[in-house]
Short mmCIF file of C-alpha atoms and ligand atoms in Angstrom, two decimals:
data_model
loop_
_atom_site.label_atom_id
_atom_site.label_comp_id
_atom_site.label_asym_id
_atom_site.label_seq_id
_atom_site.Cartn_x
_atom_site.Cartn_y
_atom_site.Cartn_z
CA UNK A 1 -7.24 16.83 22.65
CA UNK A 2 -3.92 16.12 24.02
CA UNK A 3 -1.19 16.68 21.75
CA UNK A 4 1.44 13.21 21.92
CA UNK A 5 4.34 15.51 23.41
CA UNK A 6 2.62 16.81 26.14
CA UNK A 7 2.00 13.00 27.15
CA UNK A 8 5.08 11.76 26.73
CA UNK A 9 5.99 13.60 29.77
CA UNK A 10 4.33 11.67 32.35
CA UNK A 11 4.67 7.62 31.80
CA UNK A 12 1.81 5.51 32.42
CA UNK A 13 2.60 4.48 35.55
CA UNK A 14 2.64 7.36 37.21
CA UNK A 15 -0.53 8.49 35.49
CA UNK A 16 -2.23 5.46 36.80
CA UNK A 17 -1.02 6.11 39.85
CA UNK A 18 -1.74 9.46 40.12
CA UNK A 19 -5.39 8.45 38.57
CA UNK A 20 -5.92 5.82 41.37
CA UNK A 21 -4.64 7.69 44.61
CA UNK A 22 -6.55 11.60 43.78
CA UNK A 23 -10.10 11.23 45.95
CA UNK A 24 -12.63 13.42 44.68
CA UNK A 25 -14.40 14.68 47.59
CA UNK A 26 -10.46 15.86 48.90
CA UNK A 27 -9.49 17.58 45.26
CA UNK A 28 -12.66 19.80 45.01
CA UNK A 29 -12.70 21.02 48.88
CA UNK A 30 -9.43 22.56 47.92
CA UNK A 31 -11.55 24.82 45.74
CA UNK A 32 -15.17 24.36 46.94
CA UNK A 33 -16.82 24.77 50.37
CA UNK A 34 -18.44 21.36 50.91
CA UNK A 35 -21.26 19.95 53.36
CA UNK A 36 -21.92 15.99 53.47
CA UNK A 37 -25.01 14.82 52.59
CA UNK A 38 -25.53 11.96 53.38
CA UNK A 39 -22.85 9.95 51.75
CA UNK A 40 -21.65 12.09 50.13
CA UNK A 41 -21.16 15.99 49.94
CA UNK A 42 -23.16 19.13 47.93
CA UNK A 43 -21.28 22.47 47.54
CA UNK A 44 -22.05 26.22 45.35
CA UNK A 45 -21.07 24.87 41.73
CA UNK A 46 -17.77 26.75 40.84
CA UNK A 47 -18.28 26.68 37.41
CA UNK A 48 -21.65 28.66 36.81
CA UNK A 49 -23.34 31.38 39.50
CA UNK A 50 -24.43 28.88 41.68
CA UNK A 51 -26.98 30.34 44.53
CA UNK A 52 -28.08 26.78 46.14
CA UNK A 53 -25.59 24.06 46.31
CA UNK A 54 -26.09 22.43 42.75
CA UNK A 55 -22.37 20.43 42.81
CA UNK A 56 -22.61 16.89 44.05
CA UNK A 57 -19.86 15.00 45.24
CA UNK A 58 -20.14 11.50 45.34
CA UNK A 59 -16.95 9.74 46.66
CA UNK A 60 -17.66 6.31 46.12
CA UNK A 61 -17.79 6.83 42.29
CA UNK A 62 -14.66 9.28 42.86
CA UNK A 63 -16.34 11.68 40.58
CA UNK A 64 -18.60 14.81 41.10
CA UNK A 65 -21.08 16.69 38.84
CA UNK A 66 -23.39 19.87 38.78
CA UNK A 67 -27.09 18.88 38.26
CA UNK A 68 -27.96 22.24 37.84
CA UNK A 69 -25.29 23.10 34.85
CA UNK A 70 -24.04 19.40 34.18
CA UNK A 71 -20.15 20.53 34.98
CA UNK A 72 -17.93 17.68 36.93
CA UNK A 73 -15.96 14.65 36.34
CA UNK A 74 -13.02 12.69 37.56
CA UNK A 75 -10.94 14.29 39.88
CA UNK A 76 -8.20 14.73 36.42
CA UNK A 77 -11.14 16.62 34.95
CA UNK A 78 -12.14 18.54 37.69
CA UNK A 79 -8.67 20.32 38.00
CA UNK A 80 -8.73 20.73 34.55
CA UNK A 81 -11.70 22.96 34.32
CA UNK A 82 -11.08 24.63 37.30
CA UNK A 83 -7.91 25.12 36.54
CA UNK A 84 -8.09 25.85 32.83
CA UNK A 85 -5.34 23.53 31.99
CA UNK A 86 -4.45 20.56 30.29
CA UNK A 87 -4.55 16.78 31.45
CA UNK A 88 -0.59 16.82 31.62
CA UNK A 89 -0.97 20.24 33.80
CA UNK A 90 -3.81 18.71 35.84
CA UNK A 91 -1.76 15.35 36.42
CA UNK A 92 0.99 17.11 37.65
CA UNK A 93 -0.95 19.16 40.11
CA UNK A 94 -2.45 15.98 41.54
CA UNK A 95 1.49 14.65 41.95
CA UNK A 96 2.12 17.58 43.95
CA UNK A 97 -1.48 17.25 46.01
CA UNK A 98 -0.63 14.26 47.12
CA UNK A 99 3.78 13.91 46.66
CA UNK A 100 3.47 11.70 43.92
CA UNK A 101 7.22 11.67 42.41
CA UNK A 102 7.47 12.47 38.81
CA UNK A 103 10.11 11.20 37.57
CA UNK A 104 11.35 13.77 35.27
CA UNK A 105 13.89 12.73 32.33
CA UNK A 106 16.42 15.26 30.28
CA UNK A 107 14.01 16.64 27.71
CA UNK A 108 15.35 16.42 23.79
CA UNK A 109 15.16 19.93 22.35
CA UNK A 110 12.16 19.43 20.63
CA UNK A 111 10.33 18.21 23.29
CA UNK A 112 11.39 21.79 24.75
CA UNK A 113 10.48 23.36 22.32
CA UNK A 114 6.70 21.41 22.30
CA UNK A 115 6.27 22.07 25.40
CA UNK A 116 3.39 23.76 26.35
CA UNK A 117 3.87 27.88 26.93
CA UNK A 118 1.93 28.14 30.01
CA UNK A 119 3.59 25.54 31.65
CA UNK A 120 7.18 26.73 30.31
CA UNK A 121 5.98 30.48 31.93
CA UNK A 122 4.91 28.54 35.44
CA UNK A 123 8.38 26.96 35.43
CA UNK A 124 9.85 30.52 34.95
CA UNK A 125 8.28 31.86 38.01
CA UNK A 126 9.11 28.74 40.10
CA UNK A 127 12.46 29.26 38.64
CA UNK A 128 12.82 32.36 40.36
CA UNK A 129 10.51 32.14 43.41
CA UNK A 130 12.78 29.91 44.35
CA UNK A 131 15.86 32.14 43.74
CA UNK A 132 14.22 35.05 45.32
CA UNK A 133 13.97 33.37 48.73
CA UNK A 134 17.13 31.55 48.44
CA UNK A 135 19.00 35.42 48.46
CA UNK A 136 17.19 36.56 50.76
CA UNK A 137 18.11 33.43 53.27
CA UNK A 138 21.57 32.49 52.34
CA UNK A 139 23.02 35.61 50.69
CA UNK A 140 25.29 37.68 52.39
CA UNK A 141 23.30 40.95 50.61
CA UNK A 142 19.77 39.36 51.48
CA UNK A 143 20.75 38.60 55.33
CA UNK A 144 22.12 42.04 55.83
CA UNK A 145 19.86 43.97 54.11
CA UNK A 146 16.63 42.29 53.17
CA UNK A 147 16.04 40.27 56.09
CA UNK A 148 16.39 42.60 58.60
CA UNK A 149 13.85 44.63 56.45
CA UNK A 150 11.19 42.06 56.99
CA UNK A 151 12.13 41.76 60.41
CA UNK A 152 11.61 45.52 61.16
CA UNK A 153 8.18 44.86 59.64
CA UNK A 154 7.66 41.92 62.04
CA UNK A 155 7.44 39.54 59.07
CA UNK A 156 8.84 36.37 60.94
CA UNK A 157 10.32 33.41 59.67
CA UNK A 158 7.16 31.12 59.43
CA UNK A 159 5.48 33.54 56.86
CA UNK A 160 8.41 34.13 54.88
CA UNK A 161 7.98 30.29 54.03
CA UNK A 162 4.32 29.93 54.31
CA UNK A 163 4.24 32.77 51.44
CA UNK A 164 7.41 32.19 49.76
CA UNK A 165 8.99 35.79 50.45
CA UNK A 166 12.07 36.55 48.68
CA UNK A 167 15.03 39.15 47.75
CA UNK A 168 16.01 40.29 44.13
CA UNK A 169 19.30 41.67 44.82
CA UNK A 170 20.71 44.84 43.97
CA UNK A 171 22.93 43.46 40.55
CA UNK A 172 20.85 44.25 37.99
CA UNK A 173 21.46 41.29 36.18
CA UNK A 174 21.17 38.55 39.11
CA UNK A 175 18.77 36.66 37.95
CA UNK A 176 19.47 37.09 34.50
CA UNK A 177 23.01 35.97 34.86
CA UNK A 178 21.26 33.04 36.89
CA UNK A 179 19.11 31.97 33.73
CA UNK A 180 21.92 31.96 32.26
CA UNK A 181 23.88 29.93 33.77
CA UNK A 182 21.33 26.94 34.58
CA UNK A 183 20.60 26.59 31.24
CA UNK A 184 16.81 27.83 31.02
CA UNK A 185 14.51 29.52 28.62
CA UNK A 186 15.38 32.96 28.75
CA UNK A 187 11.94 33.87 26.63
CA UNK A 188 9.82 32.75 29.29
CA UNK A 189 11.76 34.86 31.80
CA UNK A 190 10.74 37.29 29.60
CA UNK A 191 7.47 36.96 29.04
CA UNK A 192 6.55 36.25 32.64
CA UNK A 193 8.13 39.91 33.08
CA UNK A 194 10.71 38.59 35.54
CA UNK A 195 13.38 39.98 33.07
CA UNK A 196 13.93 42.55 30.31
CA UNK A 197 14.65 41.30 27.19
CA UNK A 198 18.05 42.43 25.80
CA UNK A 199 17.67 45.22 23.38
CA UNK A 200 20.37 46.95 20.87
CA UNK A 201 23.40 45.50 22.70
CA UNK A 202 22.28 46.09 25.99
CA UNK A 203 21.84 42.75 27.78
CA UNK A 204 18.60 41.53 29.76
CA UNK A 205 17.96 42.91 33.03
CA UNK A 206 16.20 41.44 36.31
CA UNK A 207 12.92 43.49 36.61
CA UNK A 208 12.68 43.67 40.51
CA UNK A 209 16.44 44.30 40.95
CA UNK A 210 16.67 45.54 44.79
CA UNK A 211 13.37 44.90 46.15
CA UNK A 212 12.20 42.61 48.55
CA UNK A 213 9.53 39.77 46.60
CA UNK A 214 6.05 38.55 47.21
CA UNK A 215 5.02 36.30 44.85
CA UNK A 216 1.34 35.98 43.66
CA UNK A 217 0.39 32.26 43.75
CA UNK A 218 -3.39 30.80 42.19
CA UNK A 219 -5.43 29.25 43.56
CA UNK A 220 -3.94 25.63 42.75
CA UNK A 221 -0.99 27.05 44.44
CA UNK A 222 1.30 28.24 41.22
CA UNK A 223 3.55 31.38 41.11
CA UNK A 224 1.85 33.43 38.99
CA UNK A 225 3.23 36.32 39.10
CA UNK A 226 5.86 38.68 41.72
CA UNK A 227 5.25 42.16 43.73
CA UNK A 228 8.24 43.63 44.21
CA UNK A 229 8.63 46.34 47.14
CA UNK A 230 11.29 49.12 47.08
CA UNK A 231 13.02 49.45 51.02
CA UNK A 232 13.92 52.71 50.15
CA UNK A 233 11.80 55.50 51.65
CA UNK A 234 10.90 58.61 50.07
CA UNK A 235 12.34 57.89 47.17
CA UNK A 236 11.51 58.87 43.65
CA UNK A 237 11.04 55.68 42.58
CA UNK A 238 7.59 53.10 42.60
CA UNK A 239 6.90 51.88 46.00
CA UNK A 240 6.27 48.64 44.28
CA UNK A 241 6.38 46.67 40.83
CA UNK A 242 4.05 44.10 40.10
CA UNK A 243 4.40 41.65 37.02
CA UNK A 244 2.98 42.80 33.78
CA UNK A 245 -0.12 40.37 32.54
CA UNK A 246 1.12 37.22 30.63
CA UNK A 247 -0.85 34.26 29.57
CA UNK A 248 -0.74 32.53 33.30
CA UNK A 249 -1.36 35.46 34.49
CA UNK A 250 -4.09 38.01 34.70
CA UNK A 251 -4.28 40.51 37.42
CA UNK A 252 -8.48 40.74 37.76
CA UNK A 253 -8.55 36.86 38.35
CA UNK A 254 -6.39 36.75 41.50
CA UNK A 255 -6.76 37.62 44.87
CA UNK A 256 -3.52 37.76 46.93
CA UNK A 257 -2.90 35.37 49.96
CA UNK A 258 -6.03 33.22 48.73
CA UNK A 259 -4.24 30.08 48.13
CA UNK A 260 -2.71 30.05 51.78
CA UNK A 261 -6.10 31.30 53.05
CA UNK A 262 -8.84 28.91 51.49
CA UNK A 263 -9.34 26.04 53.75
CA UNK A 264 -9.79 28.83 56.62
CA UNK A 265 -12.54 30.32 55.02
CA UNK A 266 -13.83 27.17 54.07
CA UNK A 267 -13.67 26.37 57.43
CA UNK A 268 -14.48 29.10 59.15
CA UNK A 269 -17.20 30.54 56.05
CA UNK A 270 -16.21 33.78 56.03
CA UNK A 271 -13.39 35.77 54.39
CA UNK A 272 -11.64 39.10 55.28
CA UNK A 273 -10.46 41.42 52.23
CA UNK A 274 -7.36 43.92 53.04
CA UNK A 275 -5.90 46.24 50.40
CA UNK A 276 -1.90 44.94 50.92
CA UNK A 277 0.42 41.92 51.17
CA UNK A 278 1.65 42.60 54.40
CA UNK A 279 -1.41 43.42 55.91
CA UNK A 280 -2.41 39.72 55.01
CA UNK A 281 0.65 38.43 56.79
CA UNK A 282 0.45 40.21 59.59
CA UNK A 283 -3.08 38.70 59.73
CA UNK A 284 -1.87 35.31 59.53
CA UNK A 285 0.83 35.63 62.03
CA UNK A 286 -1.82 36.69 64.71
CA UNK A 287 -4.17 33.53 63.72
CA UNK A 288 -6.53 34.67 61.55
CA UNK A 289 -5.66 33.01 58.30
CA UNK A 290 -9.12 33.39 56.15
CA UNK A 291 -7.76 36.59 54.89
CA UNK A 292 -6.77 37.94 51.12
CA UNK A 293 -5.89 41.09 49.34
CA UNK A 294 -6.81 42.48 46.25
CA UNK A 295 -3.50 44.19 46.15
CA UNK A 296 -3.75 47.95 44.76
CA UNK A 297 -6.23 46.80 42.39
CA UNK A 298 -9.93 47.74 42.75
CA UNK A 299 -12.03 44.82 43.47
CA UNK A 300 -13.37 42.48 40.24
CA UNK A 301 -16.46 40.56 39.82
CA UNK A 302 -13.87 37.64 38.89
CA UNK A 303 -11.83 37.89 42.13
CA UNK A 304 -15.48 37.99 44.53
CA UNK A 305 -16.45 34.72 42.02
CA UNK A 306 -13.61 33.09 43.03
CA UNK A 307 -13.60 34.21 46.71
CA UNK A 308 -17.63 32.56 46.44
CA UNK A 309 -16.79 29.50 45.96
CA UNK A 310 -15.51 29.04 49.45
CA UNK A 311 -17.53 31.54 51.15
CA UNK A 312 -20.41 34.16 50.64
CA UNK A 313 -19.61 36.19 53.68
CA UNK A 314 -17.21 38.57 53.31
CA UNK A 315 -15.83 41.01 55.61
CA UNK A 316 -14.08 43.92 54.35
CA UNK A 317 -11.68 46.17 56.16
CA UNK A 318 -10.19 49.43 55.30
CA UNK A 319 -8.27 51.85 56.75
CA UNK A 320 -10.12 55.28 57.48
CA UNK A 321 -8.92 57.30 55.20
CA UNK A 322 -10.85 59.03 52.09
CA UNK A 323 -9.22 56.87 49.41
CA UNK A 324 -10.32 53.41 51.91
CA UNK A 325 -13.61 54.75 52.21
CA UNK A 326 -13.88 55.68 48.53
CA UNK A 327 -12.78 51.81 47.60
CA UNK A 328 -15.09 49.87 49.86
CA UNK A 329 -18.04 52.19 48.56
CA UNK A 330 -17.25 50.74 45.16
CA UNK A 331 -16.72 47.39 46.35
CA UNK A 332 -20.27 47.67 48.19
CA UNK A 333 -22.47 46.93 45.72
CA UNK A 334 -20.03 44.93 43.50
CA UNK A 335 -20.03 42.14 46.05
CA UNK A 336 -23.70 42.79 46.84
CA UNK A 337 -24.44 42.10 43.03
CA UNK A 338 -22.35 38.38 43.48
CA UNK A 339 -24.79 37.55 46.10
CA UNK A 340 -22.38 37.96 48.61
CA UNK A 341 -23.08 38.64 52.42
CA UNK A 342 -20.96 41.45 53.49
CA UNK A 343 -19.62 43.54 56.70
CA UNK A 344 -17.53 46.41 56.63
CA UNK A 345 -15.03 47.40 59.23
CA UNK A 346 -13.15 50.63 59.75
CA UNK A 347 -10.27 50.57 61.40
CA UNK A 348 -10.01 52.95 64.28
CA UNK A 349 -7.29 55.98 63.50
CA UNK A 350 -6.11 55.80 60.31
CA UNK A 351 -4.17 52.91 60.98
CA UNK A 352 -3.80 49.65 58.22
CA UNK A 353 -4.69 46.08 59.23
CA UNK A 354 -0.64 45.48 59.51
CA UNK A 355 -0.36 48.46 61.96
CA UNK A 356 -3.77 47.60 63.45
CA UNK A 357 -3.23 43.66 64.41
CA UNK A 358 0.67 43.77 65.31
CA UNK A 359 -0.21 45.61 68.32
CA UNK A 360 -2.60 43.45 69.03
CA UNK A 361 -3.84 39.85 70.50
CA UNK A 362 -5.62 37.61 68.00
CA UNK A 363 -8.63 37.48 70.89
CA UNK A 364 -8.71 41.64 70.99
CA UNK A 365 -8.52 42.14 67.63
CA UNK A 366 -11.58 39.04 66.99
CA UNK A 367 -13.24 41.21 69.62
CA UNK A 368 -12.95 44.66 67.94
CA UNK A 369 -13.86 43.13 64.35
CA UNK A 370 -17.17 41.25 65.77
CA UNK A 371 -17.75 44.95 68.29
CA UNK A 372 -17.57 47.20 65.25
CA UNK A 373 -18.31 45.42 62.22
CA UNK A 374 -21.40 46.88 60.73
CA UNK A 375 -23.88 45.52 57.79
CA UNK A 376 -23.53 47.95 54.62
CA UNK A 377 -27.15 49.95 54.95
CA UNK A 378 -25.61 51.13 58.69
CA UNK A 379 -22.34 51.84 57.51
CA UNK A 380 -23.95 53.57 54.93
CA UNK A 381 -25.88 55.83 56.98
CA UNK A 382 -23.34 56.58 59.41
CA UNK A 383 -21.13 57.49 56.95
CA UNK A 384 -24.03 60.01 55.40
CA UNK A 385 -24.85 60.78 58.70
CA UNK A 386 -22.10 62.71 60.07
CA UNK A 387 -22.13 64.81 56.42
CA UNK A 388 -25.89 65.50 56.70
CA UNK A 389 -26.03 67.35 59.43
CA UNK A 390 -23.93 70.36 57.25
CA UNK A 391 -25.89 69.56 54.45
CA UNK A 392 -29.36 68.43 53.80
CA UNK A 393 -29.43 67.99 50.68
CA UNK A 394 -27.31 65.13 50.94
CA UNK A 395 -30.46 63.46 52.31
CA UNK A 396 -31.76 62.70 49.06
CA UNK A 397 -28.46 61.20 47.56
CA UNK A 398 -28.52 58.98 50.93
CA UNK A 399 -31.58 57.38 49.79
CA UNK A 400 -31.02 57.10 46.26
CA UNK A 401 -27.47 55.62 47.16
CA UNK A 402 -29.21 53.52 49.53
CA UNK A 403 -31.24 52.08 47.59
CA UNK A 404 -29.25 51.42 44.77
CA UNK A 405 -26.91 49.46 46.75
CA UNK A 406 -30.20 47.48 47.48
CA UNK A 407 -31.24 47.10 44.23
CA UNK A 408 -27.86 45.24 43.30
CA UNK A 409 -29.04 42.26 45.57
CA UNK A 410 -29.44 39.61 43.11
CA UNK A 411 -31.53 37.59 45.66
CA UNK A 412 -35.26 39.47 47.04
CA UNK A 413 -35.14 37.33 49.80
CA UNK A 414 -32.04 38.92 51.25
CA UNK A 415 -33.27 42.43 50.36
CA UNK A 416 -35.71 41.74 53.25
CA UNK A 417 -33.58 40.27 55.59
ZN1 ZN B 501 -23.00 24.23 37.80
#
């Protein structure tokens, strides 16, 4: 149930409007690959494991519903689910969908303090997404010293929009003194991990003070979260700092780059998973935009879920080395287990998708990835392959690895195919 403050937020008008413009079959293709039929569409339910198209769309009722696990609604509801949010949080996504003005009033201090957390904690980040990109374009620090950085990477201008790059500059207290001075919640700052909360005298502190921004955004498109990169080199300190977990944000449920990448694998029904930020930029700037990263973190069953819901084929590159290898053996049979359809792709010398495509056409590097992609029982072998011939004994562990991986396809069918 909706609490009175959180409605009080939105007037009726706008709700209706809102209500009366959001088309059902266009609200769930942002998170569900869709086919018509006939006239209307069927997709892979996204709210239980769906192996045959279950969800029905029907656009002339403007509503949609699972017949296998009853799941759907209006397109208010829909979001709401998917989302995990509340009807004020789902309304306001639709306003953004489809530039709906909200007109937004002064709010009392109670109505502050009412507010709901999550949405106080999205605000945060927006906050300082917002700030972040604004030093690194129109500071006289972020043009001289962050800028350039990205440009040495070959991070143009068009990305740095497209994914909302920023600058925390090198004042420790930048964005804190910012907070500040606008006014806002310095608790959610906090408890987004953007800031340090002042502590025995000493004052609050930006958290990414110095380092050039990424933010994380969901799948609907919210900041949730920051990566922070150092542009120091060899230094003692973390290459990068991600946010901490907070309660709009939890590490194992995102996948980097997905939100800018979903209609392309949609579209295209396939998706590519790297291991870094820029190597999905770099991606993007050479055309191939159905790409995401799981960013340092090992693959999750929750991340290939959500990847699933656009696409079950998945093709996952790696850079040669032992620790690349290591991951995409892990990742194997976790994706296999979701029912997913996978290829694996080494890249030739070492190098990392980012080093890999900027020397490259989007047409040659298409052409290497279809050339040397291989299904996961070759790569397998190949990879065993080269160590069996020094040992034969490895033979066995071949199989039994083998087979293993096979056994984690949920589907027989595709254990024969
Ligand atoms: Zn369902």
């Amino acid at each position: 149930m909706q609490s009175k403050s959180s409605r009080q937020m939105i007037d009726e008008q706008t709700k209706q409007l809102i209500i009366d413009t959001a088309r059902i079959d266009d609200v769930v293709q942002d998170f569900v690959h869709l086919r018509r039929k006939g006239s209307g569409f069927v997709g892979l339910c996204p709210f239980h494991k769906d192996r045959h198209p279950s969800f029905i769309v029907t656009p002339s009722k403007n509503i949609c519903k699972c017949f296998a696990c009853g799941a759907g609604g209006t397109p208010v509801s829909f979001i709401m689910k998917i989302q995990n949010c509340s009807f004020v949080e789902a309304l306001r996504y639709l306003a953004q969908k489809y530039n709906i003005p909200v007109p937004e009033r002064e709010m009392t201090e109670e109505e502050q303090e009412r507010q709901s957390e999550r949405e106080a904690l999205y605000l945060a980040n927006e906050v300082a997404a917002k700030f972040f990109t604004e030093q690194l374009l129109s500071s006289e620090e972020g043009l001289d010293i962050a800028l350039p950085y990205f440009t040495q990477r070959g991070v143009r201008s068009e990305a740095i929009q497209t994914f909302g790059l920023g600058y925390s500059p090198n004042d420790r207290r930048a964005l804190a003194k910012y907070v500040e001075a606008h006014g806002y919640d310095m608790e959610s700052f906090v408890a987004t991990g953007l800031l340090y909360a002042s502590n025995e005298g000493r004052p609050s502190a930006d958290r990414y003070h110095e380092r050039v921004i990424f933010p994380i955004y969901n799948v609907g498109g919210r900041v949730v979260g920051f990566g922070g990169r150092t542009m120091r080199k060899a230094d003692k300190i973390a290459k990068y700092i991600n946010s901490p977990e907070s309660i709009i944000y939890d590490k194992s449920r995102e996948l980097y780059g997905l939100y800018q990448a979903k209609r392309a694998i949609a579209r295209l029904d396939q998706s590519i998973i790297v291991e870094g930020y820029l190597d999905v930029i770099a991606m993007h700037q050479v055309g191939i935009e159905n790409v995401v990263a799981t960013s340092g973190t090992a693959l999750t069953e929750s991340q290939i879920q959500l990847l699933r819901r656009f696409s079950r084929n998945v093709l996952v590159l790696f850079d040669g080395d032992e620790a690349g290898v290591k991951a995409a053996l892990r990742s194997i049979d976790m994706l296999l287990g979701e029912g997913m359809q996978i290829k694996l792709l080494v890249l030739p010398d070492g190098e990392d998708p980012d080093e890999f495509v900027s020397k490259r056409s989007r047409t040659e590097v298409e052409e290497y990835f279809a050339a040397h992609a291989q299904d996961f029982l070759t790569f397998k072998s190949q990879l065993y392959a080269q160590q069996m011939a020094s040992d034969p004994q490895l033979k066995t562990q071949l199989m039994r690895d083998i087979l293993q991986s096979i056994a984690a396809i949920p589907d027989s069918l595709e254990r024969v195919v």
